[in-house]
GROMACS .gro file of C-alpha atoms in nm:
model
  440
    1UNK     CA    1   3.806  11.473   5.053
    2UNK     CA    2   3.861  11.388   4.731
    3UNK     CA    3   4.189  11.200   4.581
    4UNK     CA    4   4.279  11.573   4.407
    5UNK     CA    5   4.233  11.725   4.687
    6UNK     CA    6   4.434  11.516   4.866
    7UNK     CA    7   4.663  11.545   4.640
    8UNK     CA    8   4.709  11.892   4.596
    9UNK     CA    9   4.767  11.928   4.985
   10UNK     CA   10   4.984  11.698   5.002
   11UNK     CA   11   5.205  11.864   4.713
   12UNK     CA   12   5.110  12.222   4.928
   13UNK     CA   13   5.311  12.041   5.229
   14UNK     CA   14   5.574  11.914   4.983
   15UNK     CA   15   5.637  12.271   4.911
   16UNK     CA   16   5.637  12.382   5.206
   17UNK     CA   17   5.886  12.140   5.379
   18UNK     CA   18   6.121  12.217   5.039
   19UNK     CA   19   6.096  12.609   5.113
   20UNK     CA   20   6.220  12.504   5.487
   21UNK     CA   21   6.462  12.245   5.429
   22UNK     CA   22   6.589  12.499   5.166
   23UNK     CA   23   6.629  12.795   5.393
   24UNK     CA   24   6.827  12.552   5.666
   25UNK     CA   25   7.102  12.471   5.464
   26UNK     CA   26   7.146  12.798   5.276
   27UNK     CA   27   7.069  13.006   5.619
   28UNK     CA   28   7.362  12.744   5.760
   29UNK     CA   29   7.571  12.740   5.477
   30UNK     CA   30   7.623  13.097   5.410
   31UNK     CA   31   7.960  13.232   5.411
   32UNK     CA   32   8.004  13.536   5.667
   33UNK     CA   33   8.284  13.704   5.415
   34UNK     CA   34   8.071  13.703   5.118
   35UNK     CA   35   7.752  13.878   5.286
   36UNK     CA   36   7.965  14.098   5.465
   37UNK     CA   37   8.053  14.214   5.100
   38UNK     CA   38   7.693  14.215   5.006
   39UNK     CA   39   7.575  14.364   5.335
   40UNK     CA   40   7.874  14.647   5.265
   41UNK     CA   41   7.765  14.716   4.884
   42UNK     CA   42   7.440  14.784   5.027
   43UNK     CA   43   7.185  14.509   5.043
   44UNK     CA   44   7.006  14.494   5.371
   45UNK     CA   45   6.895  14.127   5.327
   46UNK     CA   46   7.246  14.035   5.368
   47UNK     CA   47   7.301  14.238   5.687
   48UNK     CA   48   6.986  14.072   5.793
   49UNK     CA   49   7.092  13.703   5.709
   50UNK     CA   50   7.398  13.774   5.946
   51UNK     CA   51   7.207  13.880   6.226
   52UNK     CA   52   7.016  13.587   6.180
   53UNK     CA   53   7.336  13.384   6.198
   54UNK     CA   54   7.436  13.532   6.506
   55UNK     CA   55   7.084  13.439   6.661
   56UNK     CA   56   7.044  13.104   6.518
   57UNK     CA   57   6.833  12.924   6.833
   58UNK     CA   58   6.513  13.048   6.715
   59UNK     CA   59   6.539  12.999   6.335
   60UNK     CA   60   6.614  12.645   6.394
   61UNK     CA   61   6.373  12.570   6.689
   62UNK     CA   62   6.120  12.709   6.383
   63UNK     CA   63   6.251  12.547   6.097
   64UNK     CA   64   6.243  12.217   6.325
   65UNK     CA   65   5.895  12.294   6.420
   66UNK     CA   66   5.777  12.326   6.067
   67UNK     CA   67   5.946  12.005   5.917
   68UNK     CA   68   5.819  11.736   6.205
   69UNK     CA   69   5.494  11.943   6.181
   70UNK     CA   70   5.460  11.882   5.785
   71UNK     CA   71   5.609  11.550   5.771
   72UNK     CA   72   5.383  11.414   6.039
   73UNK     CA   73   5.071  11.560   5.825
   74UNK     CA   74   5.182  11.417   5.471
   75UNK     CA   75   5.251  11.117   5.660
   76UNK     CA   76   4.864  11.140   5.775
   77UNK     CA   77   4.695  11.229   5.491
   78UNK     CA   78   4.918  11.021   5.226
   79UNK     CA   79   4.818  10.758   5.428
   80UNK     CA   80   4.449  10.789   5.420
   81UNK     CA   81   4.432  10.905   5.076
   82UNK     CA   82   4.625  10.660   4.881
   83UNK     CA   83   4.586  10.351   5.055
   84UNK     CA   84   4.183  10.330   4.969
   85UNK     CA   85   4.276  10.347   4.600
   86UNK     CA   86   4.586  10.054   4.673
   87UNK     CA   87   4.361   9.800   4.827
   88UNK     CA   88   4.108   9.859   4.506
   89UNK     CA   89   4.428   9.763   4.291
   90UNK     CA   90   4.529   9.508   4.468
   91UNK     CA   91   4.186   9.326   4.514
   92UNK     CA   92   4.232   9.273   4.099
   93UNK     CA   93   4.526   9.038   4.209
   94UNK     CA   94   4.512   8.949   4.563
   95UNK     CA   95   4.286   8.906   4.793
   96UNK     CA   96   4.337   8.812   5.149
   97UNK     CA   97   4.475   8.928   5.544
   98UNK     CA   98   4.771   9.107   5.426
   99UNK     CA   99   4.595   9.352   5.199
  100UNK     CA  100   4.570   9.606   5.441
  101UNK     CA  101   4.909   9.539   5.537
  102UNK     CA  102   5.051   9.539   5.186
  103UNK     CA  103   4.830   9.840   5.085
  104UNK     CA  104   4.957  10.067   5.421
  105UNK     CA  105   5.335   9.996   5.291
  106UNK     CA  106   5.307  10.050   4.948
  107UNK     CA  107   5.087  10.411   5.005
  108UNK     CA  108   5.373  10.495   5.333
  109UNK     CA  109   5.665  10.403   5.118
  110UNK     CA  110   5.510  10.635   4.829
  111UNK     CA  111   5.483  10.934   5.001
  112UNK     CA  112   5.780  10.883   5.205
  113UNK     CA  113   5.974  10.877   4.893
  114UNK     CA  114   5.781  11.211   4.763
  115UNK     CA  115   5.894  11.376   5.100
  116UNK     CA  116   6.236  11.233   5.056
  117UNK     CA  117   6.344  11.379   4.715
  118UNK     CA  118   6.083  11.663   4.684
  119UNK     CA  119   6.109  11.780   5.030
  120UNK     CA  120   6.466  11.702   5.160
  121UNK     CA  121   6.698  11.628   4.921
  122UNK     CA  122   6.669  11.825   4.619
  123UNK     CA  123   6.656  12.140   4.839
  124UNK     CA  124   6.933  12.095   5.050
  125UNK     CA  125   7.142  11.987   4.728
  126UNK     CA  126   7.036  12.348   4.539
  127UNK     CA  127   7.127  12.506   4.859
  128UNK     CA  128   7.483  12.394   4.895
  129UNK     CA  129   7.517  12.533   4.529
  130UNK     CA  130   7.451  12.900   4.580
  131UNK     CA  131   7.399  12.976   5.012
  132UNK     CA  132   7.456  13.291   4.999
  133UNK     CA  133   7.236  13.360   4.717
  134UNK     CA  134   6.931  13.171   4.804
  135UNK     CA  135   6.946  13.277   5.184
  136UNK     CA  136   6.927  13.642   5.114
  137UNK     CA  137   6.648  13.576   4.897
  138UNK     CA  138   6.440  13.375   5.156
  139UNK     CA  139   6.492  13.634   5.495
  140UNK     CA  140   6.232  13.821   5.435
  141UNK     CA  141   5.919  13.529   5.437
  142UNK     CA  142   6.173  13.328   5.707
  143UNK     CA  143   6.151  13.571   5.943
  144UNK     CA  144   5.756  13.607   5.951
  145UNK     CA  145   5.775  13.233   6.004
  146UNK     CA  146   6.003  13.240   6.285
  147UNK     CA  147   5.774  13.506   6.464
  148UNK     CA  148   5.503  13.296   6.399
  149UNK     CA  149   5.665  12.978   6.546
  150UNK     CA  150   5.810  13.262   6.821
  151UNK     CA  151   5.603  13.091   7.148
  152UNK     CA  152   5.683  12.754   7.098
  153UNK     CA  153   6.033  12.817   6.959
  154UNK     CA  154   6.061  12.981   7.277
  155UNK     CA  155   5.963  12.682   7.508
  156UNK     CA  156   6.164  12.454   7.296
  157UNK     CA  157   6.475  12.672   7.349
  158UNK     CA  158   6.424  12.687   7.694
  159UNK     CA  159   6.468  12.314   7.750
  160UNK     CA  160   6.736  12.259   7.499
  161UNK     CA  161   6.960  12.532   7.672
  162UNK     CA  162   6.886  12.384   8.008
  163UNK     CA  163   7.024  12.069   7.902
  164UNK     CA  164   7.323  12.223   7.701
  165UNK     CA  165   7.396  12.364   8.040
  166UNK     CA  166   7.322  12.057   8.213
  167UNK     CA  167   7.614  11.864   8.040
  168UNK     CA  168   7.826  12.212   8.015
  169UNK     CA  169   7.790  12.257   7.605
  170UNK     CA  170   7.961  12.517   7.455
  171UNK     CA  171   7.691  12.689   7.218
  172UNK     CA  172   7.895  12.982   7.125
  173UNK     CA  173   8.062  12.946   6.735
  174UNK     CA  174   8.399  12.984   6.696
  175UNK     CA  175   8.434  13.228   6.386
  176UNK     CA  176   8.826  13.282   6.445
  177UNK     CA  177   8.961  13.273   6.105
  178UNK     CA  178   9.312  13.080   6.151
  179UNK     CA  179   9.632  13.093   5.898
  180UNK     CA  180   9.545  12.715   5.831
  181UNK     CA  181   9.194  12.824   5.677
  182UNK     CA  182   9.322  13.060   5.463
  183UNK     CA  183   9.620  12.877   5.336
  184UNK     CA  184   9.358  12.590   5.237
  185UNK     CA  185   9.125  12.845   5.094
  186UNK     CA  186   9.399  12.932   4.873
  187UNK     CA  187   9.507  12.621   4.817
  188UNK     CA  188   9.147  12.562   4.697
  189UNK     CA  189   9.180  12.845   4.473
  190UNK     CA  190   9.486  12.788   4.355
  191UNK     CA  191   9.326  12.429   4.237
  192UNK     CA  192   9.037  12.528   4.098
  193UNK     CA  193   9.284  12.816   3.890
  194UNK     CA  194   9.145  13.135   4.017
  195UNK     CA  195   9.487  13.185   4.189
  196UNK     CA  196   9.782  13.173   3.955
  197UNK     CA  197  10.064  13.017   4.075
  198UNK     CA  198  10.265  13.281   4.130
  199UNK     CA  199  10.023  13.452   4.313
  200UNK     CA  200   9.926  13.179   4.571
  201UNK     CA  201  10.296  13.176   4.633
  202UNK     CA  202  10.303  13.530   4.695
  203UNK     CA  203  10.000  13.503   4.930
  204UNK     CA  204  10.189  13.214   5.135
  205UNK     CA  205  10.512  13.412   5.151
  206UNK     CA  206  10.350  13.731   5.231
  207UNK     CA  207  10.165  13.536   5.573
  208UNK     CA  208  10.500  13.371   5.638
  209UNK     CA  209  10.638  13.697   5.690
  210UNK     CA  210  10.451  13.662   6.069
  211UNK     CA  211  10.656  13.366   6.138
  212UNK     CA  212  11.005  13.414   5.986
  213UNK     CA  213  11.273  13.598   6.186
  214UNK     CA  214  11.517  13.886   6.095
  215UNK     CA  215  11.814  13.620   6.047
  216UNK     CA  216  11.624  13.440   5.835
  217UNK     CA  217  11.610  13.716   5.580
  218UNK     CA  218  11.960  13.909   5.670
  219UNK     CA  219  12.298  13.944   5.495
  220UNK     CA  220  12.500  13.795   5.741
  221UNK     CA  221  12.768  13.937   5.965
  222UNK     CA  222  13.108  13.779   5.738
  223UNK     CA  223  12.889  13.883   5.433
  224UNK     CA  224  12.872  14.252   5.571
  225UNK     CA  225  13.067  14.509   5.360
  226UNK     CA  226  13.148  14.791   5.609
  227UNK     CA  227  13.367  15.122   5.558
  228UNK     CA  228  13.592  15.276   5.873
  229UNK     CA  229  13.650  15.597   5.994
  230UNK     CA  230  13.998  15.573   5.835
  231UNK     CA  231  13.910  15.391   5.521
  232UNK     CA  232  14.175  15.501   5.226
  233UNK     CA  233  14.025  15.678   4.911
  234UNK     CA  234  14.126  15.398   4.697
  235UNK     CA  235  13.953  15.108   4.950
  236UNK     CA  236  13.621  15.303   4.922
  237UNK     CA  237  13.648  15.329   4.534
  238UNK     CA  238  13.721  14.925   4.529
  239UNK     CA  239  13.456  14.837   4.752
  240UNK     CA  240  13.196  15.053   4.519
  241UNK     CA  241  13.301  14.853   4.193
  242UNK     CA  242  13.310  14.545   4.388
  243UNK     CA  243  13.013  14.536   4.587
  244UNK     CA  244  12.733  14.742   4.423
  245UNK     CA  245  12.479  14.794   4.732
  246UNK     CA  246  12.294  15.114   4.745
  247UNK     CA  247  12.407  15.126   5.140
  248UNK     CA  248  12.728  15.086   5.346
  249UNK     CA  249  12.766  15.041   5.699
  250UNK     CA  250  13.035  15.251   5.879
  251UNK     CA  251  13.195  15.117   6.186
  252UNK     CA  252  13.464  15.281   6.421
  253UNK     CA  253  13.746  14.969   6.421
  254UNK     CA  254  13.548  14.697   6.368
  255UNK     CA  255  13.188  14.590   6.277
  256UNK     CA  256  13.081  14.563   6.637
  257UNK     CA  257  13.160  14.917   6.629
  258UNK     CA  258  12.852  15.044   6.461
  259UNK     CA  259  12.876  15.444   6.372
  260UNK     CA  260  12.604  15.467   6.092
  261UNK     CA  261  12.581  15.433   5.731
  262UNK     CA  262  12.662  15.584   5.390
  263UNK     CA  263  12.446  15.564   5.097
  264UNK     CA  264  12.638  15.536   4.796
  265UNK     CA  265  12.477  15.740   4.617
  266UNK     CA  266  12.635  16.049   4.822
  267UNK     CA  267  12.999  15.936   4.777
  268UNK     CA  268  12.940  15.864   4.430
  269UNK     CA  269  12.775  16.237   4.421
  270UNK     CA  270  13.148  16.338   4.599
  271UNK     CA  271  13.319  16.162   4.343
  272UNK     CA  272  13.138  16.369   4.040
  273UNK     CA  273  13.221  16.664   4.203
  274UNK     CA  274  13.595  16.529   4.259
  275UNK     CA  275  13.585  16.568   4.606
  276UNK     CA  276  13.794  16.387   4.817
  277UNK     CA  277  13.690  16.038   5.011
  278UNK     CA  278  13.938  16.058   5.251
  279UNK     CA  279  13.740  16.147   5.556
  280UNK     CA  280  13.307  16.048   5.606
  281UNK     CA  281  13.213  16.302   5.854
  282UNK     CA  282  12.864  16.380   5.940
  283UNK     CA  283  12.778  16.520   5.606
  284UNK     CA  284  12.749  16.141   5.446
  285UNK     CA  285  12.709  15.911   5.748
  286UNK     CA  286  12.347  15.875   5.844
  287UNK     CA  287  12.170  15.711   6.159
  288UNK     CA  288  12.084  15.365   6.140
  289UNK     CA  289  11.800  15.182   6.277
  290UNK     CA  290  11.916  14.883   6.483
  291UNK     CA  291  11.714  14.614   6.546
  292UNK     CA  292  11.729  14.258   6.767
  293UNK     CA  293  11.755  13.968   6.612
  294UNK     CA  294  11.393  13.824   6.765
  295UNK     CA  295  11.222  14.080   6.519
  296UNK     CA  296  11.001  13.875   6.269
  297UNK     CA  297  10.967  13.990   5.923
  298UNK     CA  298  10.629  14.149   5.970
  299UNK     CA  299  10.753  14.380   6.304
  300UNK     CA  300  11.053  14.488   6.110
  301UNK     CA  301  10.863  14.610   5.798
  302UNK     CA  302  10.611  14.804   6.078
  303UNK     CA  303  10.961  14.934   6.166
  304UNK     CA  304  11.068  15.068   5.853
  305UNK     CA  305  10.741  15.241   5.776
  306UNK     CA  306  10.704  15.467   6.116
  307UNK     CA  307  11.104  15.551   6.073
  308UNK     CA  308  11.102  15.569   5.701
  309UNK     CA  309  11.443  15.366   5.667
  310UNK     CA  310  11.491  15.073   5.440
  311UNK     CA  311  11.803  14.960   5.631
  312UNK     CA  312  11.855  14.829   5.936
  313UNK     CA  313  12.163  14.681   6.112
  314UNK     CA  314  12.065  14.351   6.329
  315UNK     CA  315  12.182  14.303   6.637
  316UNK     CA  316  12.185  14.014   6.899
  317UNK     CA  317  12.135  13.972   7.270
  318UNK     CA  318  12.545  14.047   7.310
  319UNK     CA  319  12.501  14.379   7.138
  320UNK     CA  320  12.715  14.201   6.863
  321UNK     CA  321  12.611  14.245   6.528
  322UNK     CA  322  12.478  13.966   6.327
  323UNK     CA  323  12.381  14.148   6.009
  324UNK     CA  324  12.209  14.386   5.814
  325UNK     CA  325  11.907  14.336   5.629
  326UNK     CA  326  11.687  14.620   5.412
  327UNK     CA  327  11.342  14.625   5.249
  328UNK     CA  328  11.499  14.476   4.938
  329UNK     CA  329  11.594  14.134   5.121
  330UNK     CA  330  11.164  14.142   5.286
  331UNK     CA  331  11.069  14.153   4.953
  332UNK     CA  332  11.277  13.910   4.786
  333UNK     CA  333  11.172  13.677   5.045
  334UNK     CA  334  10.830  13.742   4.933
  335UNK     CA  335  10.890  13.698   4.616
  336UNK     CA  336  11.063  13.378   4.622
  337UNK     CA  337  11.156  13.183   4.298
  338UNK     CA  338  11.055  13.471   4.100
  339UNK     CA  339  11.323  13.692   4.169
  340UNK     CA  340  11.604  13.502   3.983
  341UNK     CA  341  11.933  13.638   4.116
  342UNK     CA  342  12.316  13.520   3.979
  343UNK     CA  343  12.391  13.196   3.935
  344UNK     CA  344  12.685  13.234   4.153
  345UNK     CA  345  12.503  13.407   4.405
  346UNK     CA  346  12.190  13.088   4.435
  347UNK     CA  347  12.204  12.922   4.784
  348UNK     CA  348  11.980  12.643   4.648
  349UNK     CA  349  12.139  12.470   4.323
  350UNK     CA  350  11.894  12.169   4.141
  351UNK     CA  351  12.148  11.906   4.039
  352UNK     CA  352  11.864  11.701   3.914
  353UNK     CA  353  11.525  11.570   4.000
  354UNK     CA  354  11.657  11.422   4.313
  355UNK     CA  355  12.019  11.610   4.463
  356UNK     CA  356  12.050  12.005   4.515
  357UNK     CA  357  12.318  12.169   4.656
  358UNK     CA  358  12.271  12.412   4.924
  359UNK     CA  359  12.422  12.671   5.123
  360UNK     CA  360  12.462  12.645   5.494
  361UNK     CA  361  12.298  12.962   5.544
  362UNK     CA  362  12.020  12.931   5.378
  363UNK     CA  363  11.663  12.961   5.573
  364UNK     CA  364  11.530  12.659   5.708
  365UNK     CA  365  11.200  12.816   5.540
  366UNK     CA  366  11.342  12.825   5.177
  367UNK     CA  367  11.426  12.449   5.232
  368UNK     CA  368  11.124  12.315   5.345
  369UNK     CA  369  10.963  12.544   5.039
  370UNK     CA  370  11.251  12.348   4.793
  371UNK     CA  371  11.223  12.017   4.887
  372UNK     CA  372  10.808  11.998   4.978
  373UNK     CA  373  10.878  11.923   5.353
  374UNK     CA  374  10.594  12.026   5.591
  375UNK     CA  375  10.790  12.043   5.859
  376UNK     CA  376  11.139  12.018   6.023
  377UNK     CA  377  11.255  11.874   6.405
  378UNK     CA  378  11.252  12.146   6.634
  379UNK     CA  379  11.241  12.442   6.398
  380UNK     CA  380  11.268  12.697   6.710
  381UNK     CA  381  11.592  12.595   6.790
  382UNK     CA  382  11.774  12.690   6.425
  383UNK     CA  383  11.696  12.911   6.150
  384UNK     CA  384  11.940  12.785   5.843
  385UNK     CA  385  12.030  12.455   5.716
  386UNK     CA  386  12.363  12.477   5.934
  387UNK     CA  387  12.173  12.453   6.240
  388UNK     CA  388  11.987  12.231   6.160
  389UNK     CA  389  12.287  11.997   6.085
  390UNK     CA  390  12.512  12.107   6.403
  391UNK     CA  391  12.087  12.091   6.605
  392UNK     CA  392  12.075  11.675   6.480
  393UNK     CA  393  12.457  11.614   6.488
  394UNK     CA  394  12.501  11.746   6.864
  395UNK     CA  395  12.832  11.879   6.710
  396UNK     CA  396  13.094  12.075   6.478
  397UNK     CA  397  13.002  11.907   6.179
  398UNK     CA  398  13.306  11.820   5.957
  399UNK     CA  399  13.315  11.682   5.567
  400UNK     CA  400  13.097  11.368   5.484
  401UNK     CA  401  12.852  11.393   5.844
  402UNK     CA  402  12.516  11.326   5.708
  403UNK     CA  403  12.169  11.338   5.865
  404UNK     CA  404  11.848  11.191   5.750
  405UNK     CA  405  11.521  11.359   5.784
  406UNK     CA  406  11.136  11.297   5.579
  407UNK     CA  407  11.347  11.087   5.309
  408UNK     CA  408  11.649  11.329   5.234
  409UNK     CA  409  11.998  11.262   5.327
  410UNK     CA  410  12.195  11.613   5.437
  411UNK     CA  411  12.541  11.535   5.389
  412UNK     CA  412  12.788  11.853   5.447
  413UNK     CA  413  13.039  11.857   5.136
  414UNK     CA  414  13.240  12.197   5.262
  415UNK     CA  415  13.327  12.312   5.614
  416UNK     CA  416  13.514  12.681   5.590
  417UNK     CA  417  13.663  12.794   5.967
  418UNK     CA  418  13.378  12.569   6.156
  419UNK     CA  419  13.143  12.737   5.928
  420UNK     CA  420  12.914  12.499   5.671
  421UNK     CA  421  12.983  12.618   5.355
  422UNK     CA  422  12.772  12.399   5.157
  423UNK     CA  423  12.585  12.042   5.143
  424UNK     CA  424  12.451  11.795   4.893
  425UNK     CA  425  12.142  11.711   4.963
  426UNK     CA  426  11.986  11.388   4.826
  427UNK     CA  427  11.665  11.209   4.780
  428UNK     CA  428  11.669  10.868   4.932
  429UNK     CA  429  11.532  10.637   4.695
  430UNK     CA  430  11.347  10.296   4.762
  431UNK     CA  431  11.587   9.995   4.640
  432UNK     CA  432  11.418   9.687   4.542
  433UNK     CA  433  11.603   9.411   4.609
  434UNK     CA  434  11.635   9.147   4.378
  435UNK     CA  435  11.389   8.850   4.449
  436UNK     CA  436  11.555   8.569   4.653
  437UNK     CA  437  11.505   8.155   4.514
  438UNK     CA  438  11.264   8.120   4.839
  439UNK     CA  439  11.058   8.427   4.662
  440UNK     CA  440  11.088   8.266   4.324
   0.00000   0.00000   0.00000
């Protein structure tokens, strides 16, 4: 054959070991979400990349067979064409025992190279760009390759799952999406700004909701307003212009002695109509939905929707009652910083860039969000910032007990009845110390 002809199959194999080397990364590389989409909106290429996903063993045995097959070939004929033509050059310059030598590396080495970029490299870099793209375009002419490489794909198989079973392989793919993979998928997003910030914080709040408990969220029990059977006219009118919740627990004697609730908006309804407060009877105090204190955030909001209630009194494994918590308190929680409430009312107070001031009851989850910890000691053994401190202490922690954790110092400024009432917490900066005269 001639050196075009030569040529031009050699750039025909080239080609074809692109198209191949292509298809592998892009077939590989192919996110399952996205052609889902595509495969939903109604392109059958997609559907038929995933099934080709889930049935990998032949496409690769194929695309495997293909590439040595092609390589070996160029390597062949590259050899045998060019290398005629490279001892002719180098007989103008040299001549002696190592022109064959010298004129089988240089003709190797260039069609090596040609394979290299044209046939390996440049593909599988466009691939990685667009996967999902590029593989639905190439299923169609893949598949009539793999059927054609179908009997030695086969045999190939064969062996290689004999041996995977031999040393106990796993072959099966784990496509378990985890919260870790989406958290750094939006992380990614969030980076690249197709999240806004607000909204990957929304996101992260709304899949914390899984993990955080009812207490985290609640109003807790010495926080609880609560009317009695025998509540006075003028106690009911001072606890509405004093407290203005849309819902008021009613208890017997005491708050252990859970009857129901009142929604204010009756009473105030009573008051238009100037009738009197001095007995709740059946006509204003509702049912209420009690709930353990082991509920997580998510359960409880299942809870609300199939009863329809927005309020929900928490109790714990003593039938005491911890708290109440309603759909208001779910959603603040999810959103976060963005609901601003009173000053007076913050649990988390910036000093500056390095102190804050917080309440003891606020959730260990707000903390970590506050201060950029990943993680605290133990977390399943507290759920607020006071148990952490009595968790590390081992005690009743009093004024000026301090505990150190990832760089922070916790030091408890006010103790109220046993109860933490509030700490300063404090960024531990690195001192450096002063050179010494040895140092000097």
């Amino acid at each position: 054959m001639s050196l075009f002809q030569n040529i031009v199959i050699i750039l025909l194999l080239i080609a074809g070991a692109g198209f191949l080397s292509l298809t592998e990364i892009a077939l590989a590389g192919a996110r399952k979400v996205k052609l889902k989409i595509l495969a939903e909106s109604g392109d059958i290429r997609a559907q038929k990349v995933l099934d080709l996903q889930e049935n990998s063993a032949d496409f690769f045995a194929a695309s495997q067979i293909g590439l040595n097959a092609v390589a070996i070939l160029g390597g062949i004929l590259g050899e045998g064409a060019f290398r005629p033509y490279i001892i002719n050059l180098l007989s103008r310059f040299y001549q002696g025992p190592w022109t064959e030598t010298i004129a089988f590396s240089l003709s190797f080495t260039a069609v090596t190279s040609l394979f290299i970029l044209f046939a390996d490299l440049m593909p599988k870099r466009l691939a990685m760009i667009a996967p999902e793209k590029i593989s639905v375009s190439v299923i169609n002419p893949i598949q009539v390759f793999i059927k054609i490489c179908k009997p030695l794909a086969w045999f190939i198989n064969a062996i290689a799952n004999l041996l995977f079973r031999l040393f106990k392989v796993n072959t099966i793919r784990d496509d378990n999406i985890t919260f870790a993979d989406i958290s750094a998928v939006m992380d990614a997003g969030a980076q690249a700004g197709v999240l806004q910030k607000q909204e990957h914080h929304f996101i992260e709040n709304v899949f914390e909701l899984e993990e955080r408990n009812v207490p985290s969220s609640m109003t807790t029990r010495e926080n609880v307003v609560f009317f009695t059977l025998k509540e006075s006219e003028a106690s009911i009118r001072q606890k509405l212009a004093e407290f203005p919740y849309s819902k008021f627990l009613v208890c017997n004697e005491n708050i252990d002695d859970v009857i129901g609730y009142v929604d204010s908006k009756d009473i105030l309804v009573r008051i238009l109509n100037n009738q009197s407060l001095l007995q709740l009877n059946e006509n204003t105090i509702r049912t209420v939905l009690t709930i353990p204190d082991t509920l997580t955030l998510s359960e409880l909001l299942d809870r609300f929707r199939s009863t329809k209630e927005k309020f929900a009194v928490v109790i714990n494994e003593y039938a005491l009652v911890v708290g109440v918590i309603t759909l208001s308190d779910i959603m603040i929680t999810v959103m976060g910083d963005w609901v601003t409430p009173l000053e007076e009312d913050q649990q988390i107070i910036k000093r500056d860039s390095n102190s804050w001031l917080i309440d003891g009851s606020t959730p260990i989850e707000d903390i970590k969000h506050a201060l950029e910890i990943d993680e605290m000691p133990d977390e399943e053994n507290y759920e607020t910032l006071a148990g952490f401190m009595m968790f590390k202490l081992r005690k009743i922690p009093r004024p000026a007990d301090i505990v150190l954790h990832a760089g922070y110092k916790f030091e408890v400024v006010d103790v109220d009845h046993f109860k933490i009432d509030q700490l300063l917490v404090t960024r531990m900066l690195e001192v450096k110390k002063p050179p010494t005269e040895e140092s000097e």
